[in-house]
Amino acid sequence: GLVGSVPLKTIAERASLSPSAAHNYLASFIRTGMVRPDGRGQYALGPSLAALGMTAVRQMDTYELVEGAALRLRAATDLGVAVLIWTEAGTVIIYNRPGSPEGPFELRNGLVSTAWTGGGNVFIAYLERELTTPVVERELGVSHDECTAVMNSIATNVRNAGYAICDLKQIPDYRAISAPVWNSDGTIAYALTLTAHKDAIDTSPTGPHVTHLVRAAAQLSHTLGAPQSVMRQAVE
């Protein structure tokens, strides 16, 4: 086993990842405290590993598939793309690339809002409430009943459409569209997201951006072995 600090090359080899893919993982883990840099090119376990649990680690064998899907989606739309997962700490961006041309604001990997991101809204819609409610209550600073009402509204909208549309509170005038990606066991694995200035992103149901996103999420779910019944039930 590996003990103490480990160089990037060794991490990539042990995880069967390319160095660039391993670096992307480590960047997100550092921002959430799961990993800490320890000397030049060395990495060690960080203080938040227990809080984040092993959710992100279980995604590593599918990371390159997800990265490829995100890059193809970016090429098809010229919009920014992001991949998000759910952890015990909340919603985490593990991968993102800016649109073309790049805007004045930059998404960063790491922990983000659940109530005010497209990916977070997808998790509100499709994850068990005992997982998401405590996180959203802390974000909104409202009563349990008020939080439940907000989450019910978000979940209804997402389930009716099959994807989330959300104005990004932390990035003024930016909007996101996000769709669920499903695992072979029928649970949600990722939220695949398009993001851009609200004047550059088409959120109409039959527009090119929604069409490309939903198709990409469905194709990736199929690649991961998701049951067709789960993908059909995602839209109610």
PDB file of C-alpha atoms in Angstrom:
ATOM      1  CA  GLY A   1       0.000   0.000   0.000  1.00  0.00           C
ATOM      2  CA  LEU A   2       0.935   3.658  -0.237  1.00  0.00           C
ATOM      3  CA  VAL A   3       1.873   5.436   3.010  1.00  0.00           C
ATOM      4  CA  GLY A   4       2.413   9.167   3.520  1.00  0.00           C
ATOM      5  CA  SER A   5       2.934  11.572   0.641  1.00  0.00           C
ATOM      6  CA  VAL A   6       2.751  10.214  -2.902  1.00  0.00           C
ATOM      7  CA  PRO A   7       3.843  11.765  -6.239  1.00  0.00           C
ATOM      8  CA  LEU A   8       1.300  12.438  -8.975  1.00  0.00           C
ATOM      9  CA  LYS A   9       2.854   9.846 -11.297  1.00  0.00           C
ATOM     10  CA  THR A  10       2.377   7.078  -8.735  1.00  0.00           C
ATOM     11  CA  ILE A  11      -1.212   8.118  -7.988  1.00  0.00           C
ATOM     12  CA  ALA A  12      -2.062   8.083 -11.692  1.00  0.00           C
ATOM     13  CA  GLU A  13      -0.474   4.644 -12.174  1.00  0.00           C
ATOM     14  CA  ARG A  14      -2.220   3.099  -9.161  1.00  0.00           C
ATOM     15  CA  ALA A  15      -5.595   4.551 -10.209  1.00  0.00           C
ATOM     16  CA  SER A  16      -5.151   3.559 -13.884  1.00  0.00           C
ATOM     17  CA  LEU A  17      -5.638   7.194 -14.886  1.00  0.00           C
ATOM     18  CA  SER A  18      -3.713   9.517 -17.142  1.00  0.00           C
ATOM     19  CA  PRO A  19      -1.656  12.107 -15.209  1.00  0.00           C
ATOM     20  CA  SER A  20      -3.987  14.882 -16.423  1.00  0.00           C
ATOM     21  CA  ALA A  21      -7.089  13.014 -15.223  1.00  0.00           C
ATOM     22  CA  ALA A  22      -5.458  12.285 -11.869  1.00  0.00           C
ATOM     23  CA  HIS A  23      -4.476  15.953 -11.557  1.00  0.00           C
ATOM     24  CA  ASN A  24      -8.100  17.015 -12.160  1.00  0.00           C
ATOM     25  CA  TYR A  25      -9.249  14.696  -9.396  1.00  0.00           C
ATOM     26  CA  LEU A  26      -6.593  15.934  -7.019  1.00  0.00           C
ATOM     27  CA  ALA A  27      -7.469  19.580  -7.731  1.00  0.00           C
ATOM     28  CA  SER A  28     -11.076  18.979  -6.711  1.00  0.00           C
ATOM     29  CA  PHE A  29     -10.043  16.926  -3.677  1.00  0.00           C
ATOM     30  CA  ILE A  30      -7.643  19.653  -2.509  1.00  0.00           C
ATOM     31  CA  ARG A  31     -10.382  22.297  -2.690  1.00  0.00           C
ATOM     32  CA  THR A  32     -12.663  20.173  -0.505  1.00  0.00           C
ATOM     33  CA  GLY A  33      -9.928  19.192   1.942  1.00  0.00           C
ATOM     34  CA  MET A  34      -9.882  15.535   0.939  1.00  0.00           C
ATOM     35  CA  VAL A  35      -6.261  15.760  -0.243  1.00  0.00           C
ATOM     36  CA  ARG A  36      -3.481  18.169   0.687  1.00  0.00           C
ATOM     37  CA  PRO A  37      -0.328  19.007  -1.292  1.00  0.00           C
ATOM     38  CA  ASP A  38       2.753  18.014   0.678  1.00  0.00           C
ATOM     39  CA  GLY A  39       5.952  19.145  -0.984  1.00  0.00           C
ATOM     40  CA  ARG A  40       6.738  19.551  -4.663  1.00  0.00           C
ATOM     41  CA  GLY A  41       4.543  17.184  -6.654  1.00  0.00           C
ATOM     42  CA  GLN A  42       3.569  15.182  -3.547  1.00  0.00           C
ATOM     43  CA  TYR A  43       0.057  14.592  -2.179  1.00  0.00           C
ATOM     44  CA  ALA A  44      -1.261  13.261   1.125  1.00  0.00           C
ATOM     45  CA  LEU A  45      -4.692  12.596   2.626  1.00  0.00           C
ATOM     46  CA  GLY A  46      -6.459  15.762   3.790  1.00  0.00           C
ATOM     47  CA  PRO A  47      -8.589  16.527   6.867  1.00  0.00           C
ATOM     48  CA  SER A  48     -11.980  16.272   5.149  1.00  0.00           C
ATOM     49  CA  LEU A  49     -11.639  12.711   3.862  1.00  0.00           C
ATOM     50  CA  ALA A  50     -14.079  11.374   6.432  1.00  0.00           C
ATOM     51  CA  ALA A  51     -16.648  14.061   5.605  1.00  0.00           C
ATOM     52  CA  LEU A  52     -16.494  13.416   1.898  1.00  0.00           C
ATOM     53  CA  GLY A  53     -16.456   9.657   2.410  1.00  0.00           C
ATOM     54  CA  MET A  54     -15.613   7.366  -0.444  1.00  0.00           C
ATOM     55  CA  THR A  55     -18.272   8.602  -2.872  1.00  0.00           C
ATOM     56  CA  ALA A  56     -15.799  10.406  -5.101  1.00  0.00           C
ATOM     57  CA  VAL A  57     -13.294   7.577  -4.970  1.00  0.00           C
ATOM     58  CA  ARG A  58     -15.862   5.131  -6.358  1.00  0.00           C
ATOM     59  CA  GLN A  59     -16.221   7.383  -9.418  1.00  0.00           C
ATOM     60  CA  MET A  60     -12.571   7.101 -10.442  1.00  0.00           C
ATOM     61  CA  ASP A  61     -12.958   4.073 -12.713  1.00  0.00           C
ATOM     62  CA  THR A  62     -15.507   5.958 -14.849  1.00  0.00           C
ATOM     63  CA  TYR A  63     -13.812   9.357 -14.802  1.00  0.00           C
ATOM     64  CA  GLU A  64     -12.283   9.181 -18.272  1.00  0.00           C
ATOM     65  CA  LEU A  65     -15.639   8.139 -19.784  1.00  0.00           C
ATOM     66  CA  VAL A  66     -17.300  11.122 -18.127  1.00  0.00           C
ATOM     67  CA  GLU A  67     -14.514  13.504 -19.138  1.00  0.00           C
ATOM     68  CA  GLY A  68     -14.850  12.358 -22.752  1.00  0.00           C
ATOM     69  CA  ALA A  69     -18.608  12.880 -22.730  1.00  0.00           C
ATOM     70  CA  ALA A  70     -18.180  16.378 -21.278  1.00  0.00           C
ATOM     71  CA  LEU A  71     -15.597  17.341 -23.888  1.00  0.00           C
ATOM     72  CA  ARG A  72     -17.815  16.109 -26.727  1.00  0.00           C
ATOM     73  CA  LEU A  73     -20.711  18.098 -25.292  1.00  0.00           C
ATOM     74  CA  ARG A  74     -18.545  21.219 -25.141  1.00  0.00           C
ATOM     75  CA  ALA A  75     -17.457  20.708 -28.759  1.00  0.00           C
ATOM     76  CA  ALA A  76     -21.084  20.359 -29.859  1.00  0.00           C
ATOM     77  CA  THR A  77     -22.333  23.471 -28.046  1.00  0.00           C
ATOM     78  CA  ASP A  78     -19.322  25.794 -27.471  1.00  0.00           C
ATOM     79  CA  LEU A  79     -20.683  26.296 -23.945  1.00  0.00           C
ATOM     80  CA  GLY A  80     -18.982  25.664 -20.630  1.00  0.00           C
ATOM     81  CA  VAL A  81     -19.334  22.146 -19.250  1.00  0.00           C
ATOM     82  CA  ALA A  82     -19.106  20.737 -15.741  1.00  0.00           C
ATOM     83  CA  VAL A  83     -19.454  17.347 -14.091  1.00  0.00           C
ATOM     84  CA  LEU A  84     -20.734  17.215 -10.530  1.00  0.00           C
ATOM     85  CA  ILE A  85     -21.082  14.471  -7.934  1.00  0.00           C
ATOM     86  CA  TRP A  86     -22.805  14.211  -4.572  1.00  0.00           C
ATOM     87  CA  THR A  87     -20.725  13.726  -1.429  1.00  0.00           C
ATOM     88  CA  GLU A  88     -21.539  13.798   2.255  1.00  0.00           C
ATOM     89  CA  ALA A  89     -20.431  17.437   2.242  1.00  0.00           C
ATOM     90  CA  GLY A  90     -22.783  18.341  -0.631  1.00  0.00           C
ATOM     91  CA  THR A  91     -22.451  19.039  -4.352  1.00  0.00           C
ATOM     92  CA  VAL A  92     -18.911  18.959  -5.772  1.00  0.00           C
ATOM     93  CA  ILE A  93     -17.625  19.920  -9.235  1.00  0.00           C
ATOM     94  CA  ILE A  94     -15.007  17.337 -10.213  1.00  0.00           C
ATOM     95  CA  TYR A  95     -14.438  18.518 -13.784  1.00  0.00           C
ATOM     96  CA  ASN A  96     -15.137  21.658 -15.796  1.00  0.00           C
ATOM     97  CA  ARG A  97     -14.087  23.375 -18.986  1.00  0.00           C
ATOM     98  CA  PRO A  98     -15.004  26.933 -20.051  1.00  0.00           C
ATOM     99  CA  GLY A  99     -17.015  27.748 -23.130  1.00  0.00           C
ATOM    100  CA  SER A 100     -15.700  29.350 -26.296  1.00  0.00           C
ATOM    101  CA  PRO A 101     -15.072  32.225 -26.100  1.00  0.00           C
ATOM    102  CA  GLU A 102     -14.328  32.172 -22.382  1.00  0.00           C
ATOM    103  CA  GLY A 103     -16.448  34.458 -20.221  1.00  0.00           C
ATOM    104  CA  PRO A 104     -15.250  36.791 -17.457  1.00  0.00           C
ATOM    105  CA  PHE A 105     -16.136  34.290 -14.722  1.00  0.00           C
ATOM    106  CA  GLU A 106     -14.400  30.992 -14.061  1.00  0.00           C
ATOM    107  CA  LEU A 107     -15.959  27.876 -12.561  1.00  0.00           C
ATOM    108  CA  ARG A 108     -13.744  26.134 -10.057  1.00  0.00           C
ATOM    109  CA  ASN A 109     -13.639  22.496  -9.068  1.00  0.00           C
ATOM    110  CA  GLY A 110     -14.730  21.794  -5.515  1.00  0.00           C
ATOM    111  CA  LEU A 111     -17.705  22.189  -3.217  1.00  0.00           C
ATOM    112  CA  VAL A 112     -20.524  24.379  -4.603  1.00  0.00           C
ATOM    113  CA  SER A 113     -24.086  25.317  -3.703  1.00  0.00           C
ATOM    114  CA  THR A 114     -26.781  22.663  -3.954  1.00  0.00           C
ATOM    115  CA  ALA A 115     -29.764  25.029  -4.016  1.00  0.00           C
ATOM    116  CA  TRP A 116     -28.223  27.425  -6.555  1.00  0.00           C
ATOM    117  CA  THR A 117     -26.558  25.178  -9.134  1.00  0.00           C
ATOM    118  CA  GLY A 118     -28.054  23.062 -11.887  1.00  0.00           C
ATOM    119  CA  GLY A 119     -26.219  19.966 -10.684  1.00  0.00           C
ATOM    120  CA  GLY A 120     -27.321  20.571  -7.119  1.00  0.00           C
ATOM    121  CA  ASN A 121     -30.931  20.853  -8.275  1.00  0.00           C
ATOM    122  CA  VAL A 122     -30.596  17.497 -10.059  1.00  0.00           C
ATOM    123  CA  PHE A 123     -29.427  15.908  -6.814  1.00  0.00           C
ATOM    124  CA  ILE A 124     -32.341  17.498  -4.938  1.00  0.00           C
ATOM    125  CA  ALA A 125     -34.715  15.895  -7.426  1.00  0.00           C
ATOM    126  CA  TYR A 126     -33.286  12.385  -7.490  1.00  0.00           C
ATOM    127  CA  LEU A 127     -31.480  11.709  -4.203  1.00  0.00           C
ATOM    128  CA  GLU A 128     -33.041  10.699  -0.892  1.00  0.00           C
ATOM    129  CA  ARG A 129     -34.124  13.715   1.125  1.00  0.00           C
ATOM    130  CA  GLU A 130     -32.244  12.597   4.218  1.00  0.00           C
ATOM    131  CA  LEU A 131     -29.056  13.207   2.237  1.00  0.00           C
ATOM    132  CA  THR A 132     -29.894  16.566   0.690  1.00  0.00           C
ATOM    133  CA  THR A 133     -32.150  18.331   3.209  1.00  0.00           C
ATOM    134  CA  PRO A 134     -29.482  19.085   5.872  1.00  0.00           C
ATOM    135  CA  VAL A 135     -27.190  20.589   3.217  1.00  0.00           C
ATOM    136  CA  VAL A 136     -29.916  22.766   1.669  1.00  0.00           C
ATOM    137  CA  GLU A 137     -31.206  23.893   5.084  1.00  0.00           C
ATOM    138  CA  ARG A 138     -27.728  25.152   5.980  1.00  0.00           C
ATOM    139  CA  GLU A 139     -27.383  26.949   2.642  1.00  0.00           C
ATOM    140  CA  LEU A 140     -30.765  28.683   2.768  1.00  0.00           C
ATOM    141  CA  GLY A 141     -30.846  29.402   6.491  1.00  0.00           C
ATOM    142  CA  VAL A 142     -34.595  28.804   6.658  1.00  0.00           C
ATOM    143  CA  SER A 143     -36.922  26.589   8.677  1.00  0.00           C
ATOM    144  CA  HIS A 144     -37.327  22.909   7.878  1.00  0.00           C
ATOM    145  CA  ASP A 145     -40.815  23.503   6.464  1.00  0.00           C
ATOM    146  CA  GLU A 146     -39.627  26.367   4.254  1.00  0.00           C
ATOM    147  CA  CYS A 147     -36.709  24.278   3.035  1.00  0.00           C
ATOM    148  CA  THR A 148     -39.027  21.374   2.231  1.00  0.00           C
ATOM    149  CA  ALA A 149     -41.279  23.662   0.179  1.00  0.00           C
ATOM    150  CA  VAL A 150     -38.316  24.990  -1.824  1.00  0.00           C
ATOM    151  CA  MET A 151     -36.956  21.501  -2.435  1.00  0.00           C
ATOM    152  CA  ASN A 152     -40.375  20.172  -3.454  1.00  0.00           C
ATOM    153  CA  SER A 153     -40.686  22.948  -6.034  1.00  0.00           C
ATOM    154  CA  ILE A 154     -37.199  22.282  -7.420  1.00  0.00           C
ATOM    155  CA  ALA A 155     -37.768  18.520  -7.558  1.00  0.00           C
ATOM    156  CA  THR A 156     -41.110  18.882  -9.337  1.00  0.00           C
ATOM    157  CA  ASN A 157     -39.652  21.149 -12.014  1.00  0.00           C
ATOM    158  CA  VAL A 158     -36.638  18.892 -12.596  1.00  0.00           C
ATOM    159  CA  ARG A 159     -38.647  15.679 -12.721  1.00  0.00           C
ATOM    160  CA  ASN A 160     -41.242  17.175 -15.056  1.00  0.00           C
ATOM    161  CA  ALA A 161     -38.542  18.250 -17.513  1.00  0.00           C
ATOM    162  CA  GLY A 162     -35.930  15.556 -16.921  1.00  0.00           C
ATOM    163  CA  TYR A 163     -33.267  18.227 -16.372  1.00  0.00           C
ATOM    164  CA  ALA A 164     -32.636  21.325 -14.237  1.00  0.00           C
ATOM    165  CA  ILE A 165     -32.431  24.976 -15.262  1.00  0.00           C
ATOM    166  CA  CYS A 166     -30.881  27.263 -12.667  1.00  0.00           C
ATOM    167  CA  ASP A 167     -29.596  30.836 -12.487  1.00  0.00           C
ATOM    168  CA  LEU A 168     -26.212  30.705 -10.780  1.00  0.00           C
ATOM    169  CA  LYS A 169     -26.328  32.878  -7.671  1.00  0.00           C
ATOM    170  CA  GLN A 170     -22.538  33.007  -7.351  1.00  0.00           C
ATOM    171  CA  ILE A 171     -21.986  33.994 -11.002  1.00  0.00           C
ATOM    172  CA  PRO A 172     -24.261  36.934 -11.932  1.00  0.00           C
ATOM    173  CA  ASP A 173     -26.230  36.621 -15.186  1.00  0.00           C
ATOM    174  CA  TYR A 174     -25.043  33.056 -15.753  1.00  0.00           C
ATOM    175  CA  ARG A 175     -27.381  30.119 -16.192  1.00  0.00           C
ATOM    176  CA  ALA A 176     -26.948  26.347 -16.092  1.00  0.00           C
ATOM    177  CA  ILE A 177     -28.770  23.368 -17.556  1.00  0.00           C
ATOM    178  CA  SER A 178     -28.029  20.042 -15.885  1.00  0.00           C
ATOM    179  CA  ALA A 179     -29.127  16.452 -16.525  1.00  0.00           C
ATOM    180  CA  PRO A 180     -28.738  13.281 -14.442  1.00  0.00           C
ATOM    181  CA  VAL A 181     -26.343  10.478 -15.344  1.00  0.00           C
ATOM    182  CA  TRP A 182     -27.301   7.078 -13.931  1.00  0.00           C
ATOM    183  CA  ASN A 183     -25.295   4.123 -12.632  1.00  0.00           C
ATOM    184  CA  SER A 184     -25.852   0.458 -13.456  1.00  0.00           C
ATOM    185  CA  ASP A 185     -27.604   0.019 -10.097  1.00  0.00           C
ATOM    186  CA  GLY A 186     -30.152   2.701 -10.956  1.00  0.00           C
ATOM    187  CA  THR A 187     -28.729   5.396  -8.677  1.00  0.00           C
ATOM    188  CA  ILE A 188     -27.605   8.818  -9.827  1.00  0.00           C
ATOM    189  CA  ALA A 189     -23.872   8.925 -10.531  1.00  0.00           C
ATOM    190  CA  TYR A 190     -23.248  12.423 -11.920  1.00  0.00           C
ATOM    191  CA  ALA A 191     -24.905  15.634 -12.972  1.00  0.00           C
ATOM    192  CA  LEU A 192     -23.748  16.734 -16.433  1.00  0.00           C
ATOM    193  CA  THR A 193     -24.026  20.496 -16.868  1.00  0.00           C
ATOM    194  CA  LEU A 194     -23.900  23.197 -19.529  1.00  0.00           C
ATOM    195  CA  THR A 195     -23.308  26.766 -18.368  1.00  0.00           C
ATOM    196  CA  ALA A 196     -23.067  30.166 -20.061  1.00  0.00           C
ATOM    197  CA  HIS A 197     -24.229  33.762 -19.876  1.00  0.00           C
ATOM    198  CA  LYS A 198     -28.022  33.776 -19.891  1.00  0.00           C
ATOM    199  CA  ASP A 199     -28.058  35.473 -23.318  1.00  0.00           C
ATOM    200  CA  ALA A 200     -25.906  32.709 -24.835  1.00  0.00           C
ATOM    201  CA  ILE A 201     -27.673  29.609 -23.532  1.00  0.00           C
ATOM    202  CA  ASP A 202     -30.918  28.325 -25.044  1.00  0.00           C
ATOM    203  CA  THR A 203     -33.055  26.690 -22.352  1.00  0.00           C
ATOM    204  CA  SER A 204     -36.038  25.923 -24.577  1.00  0.00           C
ATOM    205  CA  PRO A 205     -36.995  22.213 -24.409  1.00  0.00           C
ATOM    206  CA  THR A 206     -36.463  21.605 -28.128  1.00  0.00           C
ATOM    207  CA  GLY A 207     -33.464  23.923 -28.512  1.00  0.00           C
ATOM    208  CA  PRO A 208     -29.999  22.635 -29.421  1.00  0.00           C
ATOM    209  CA  HIS A 209     -28.453  23.043 -25.976  1.00  0.00           C
ATOM    210  CA  VAL A 210     -31.074  21.060 -24.066  1.00  0.00           C
ATOM    211  CA  THR A 211     -31.174  18.470 -26.848  1.00  0.00           C
ATOM    212  CA  HIS A 212     -27.392  17.948 -26.849  1.00  0.00           C
ATOM    213  CA  LEU A 213     -27.229  17.818 -23.040  1.00  0.00           C
ATOM    214  CA  VAL A 214     -30.060  15.335 -22.552  1.00  0.00           C
ATOM    215  CA  ARG A 215     -28.719  13.110 -25.326  1.00  0.00           C
ATOM    216  CA  ALA A 216     -25.193  13.175 -23.883  1.00  0.00           C
ATOM    217  CA  ALA A 217     -26.446  12.310 -20.385  1.00  0.00           C
ATOM    218  CA  ALA A 218     -28.569   9.460 -21.744  1.00  0.00           C
ATOM    219  CA  GLN A 219     -25.703   8.061 -23.824  1.00  0.00           C
ATOM    220  CA  LEU A 220     -23.328   8.218 -20.864  1.00  0.00           C
ATOM    221  CA  SER A 221     -25.919   6.531 -18.626  1.00  0.00           C
ATOM    222  CA  HIS A 222     -26.258   3.768 -21.206  1.00  0.00           C
ATOM    223  CA  THR A 223     -22.470   3.350 -21.311  1.00  0.00           C
ATOM    224  CA  LEU A 224     -22.435   3.020 -17.512  1.00  0.00           C
ATOM    225  CA  GLY A 225     -25.083   0.293 -17.740  1.00  0.00           C
ATOM    226  CA  ALA A 226     -28.069   2.229 -16.420  1.00  0.00           C
ATOM    227  CA  PRO A 227     -31.409   0.378 -16.689  1.00  0.00           C
ATOM    228  CA  GLN A 228     -33.720   1.843 -19.335  1.00  0.00           C
ATOM    229  CA  SER A 229     -36.560   1.811 -16.807  1.00  0.00           C
ATOM    230  CA  VAL A 230     -34.652   4.186 -14.531  1.00  0.00           C
ATOM    231  CA  MET A 231     -33.987   6.679 -17.314  1.00  0.00           C
ATOM    232  CA  ARG A 232     -37.659   6.621 -18.327  1.00  0.00           C
ATOM    233  CA  GLN A 233     -38.818   7.137 -14.739  1.00  0.00           C
ATOM    234  CA  ALA A 234     -36.497  10.136 -14.346  1.00  0.00           C
ATOM    235  CA  VAL A 235     -39.075  12.159 -16.276  1.00  0.00           C
ATOM    236  CA  GLU A 236     -42.426  12.079 -14.547  1.00  0.00           C
TER     237      GLU A 236
END
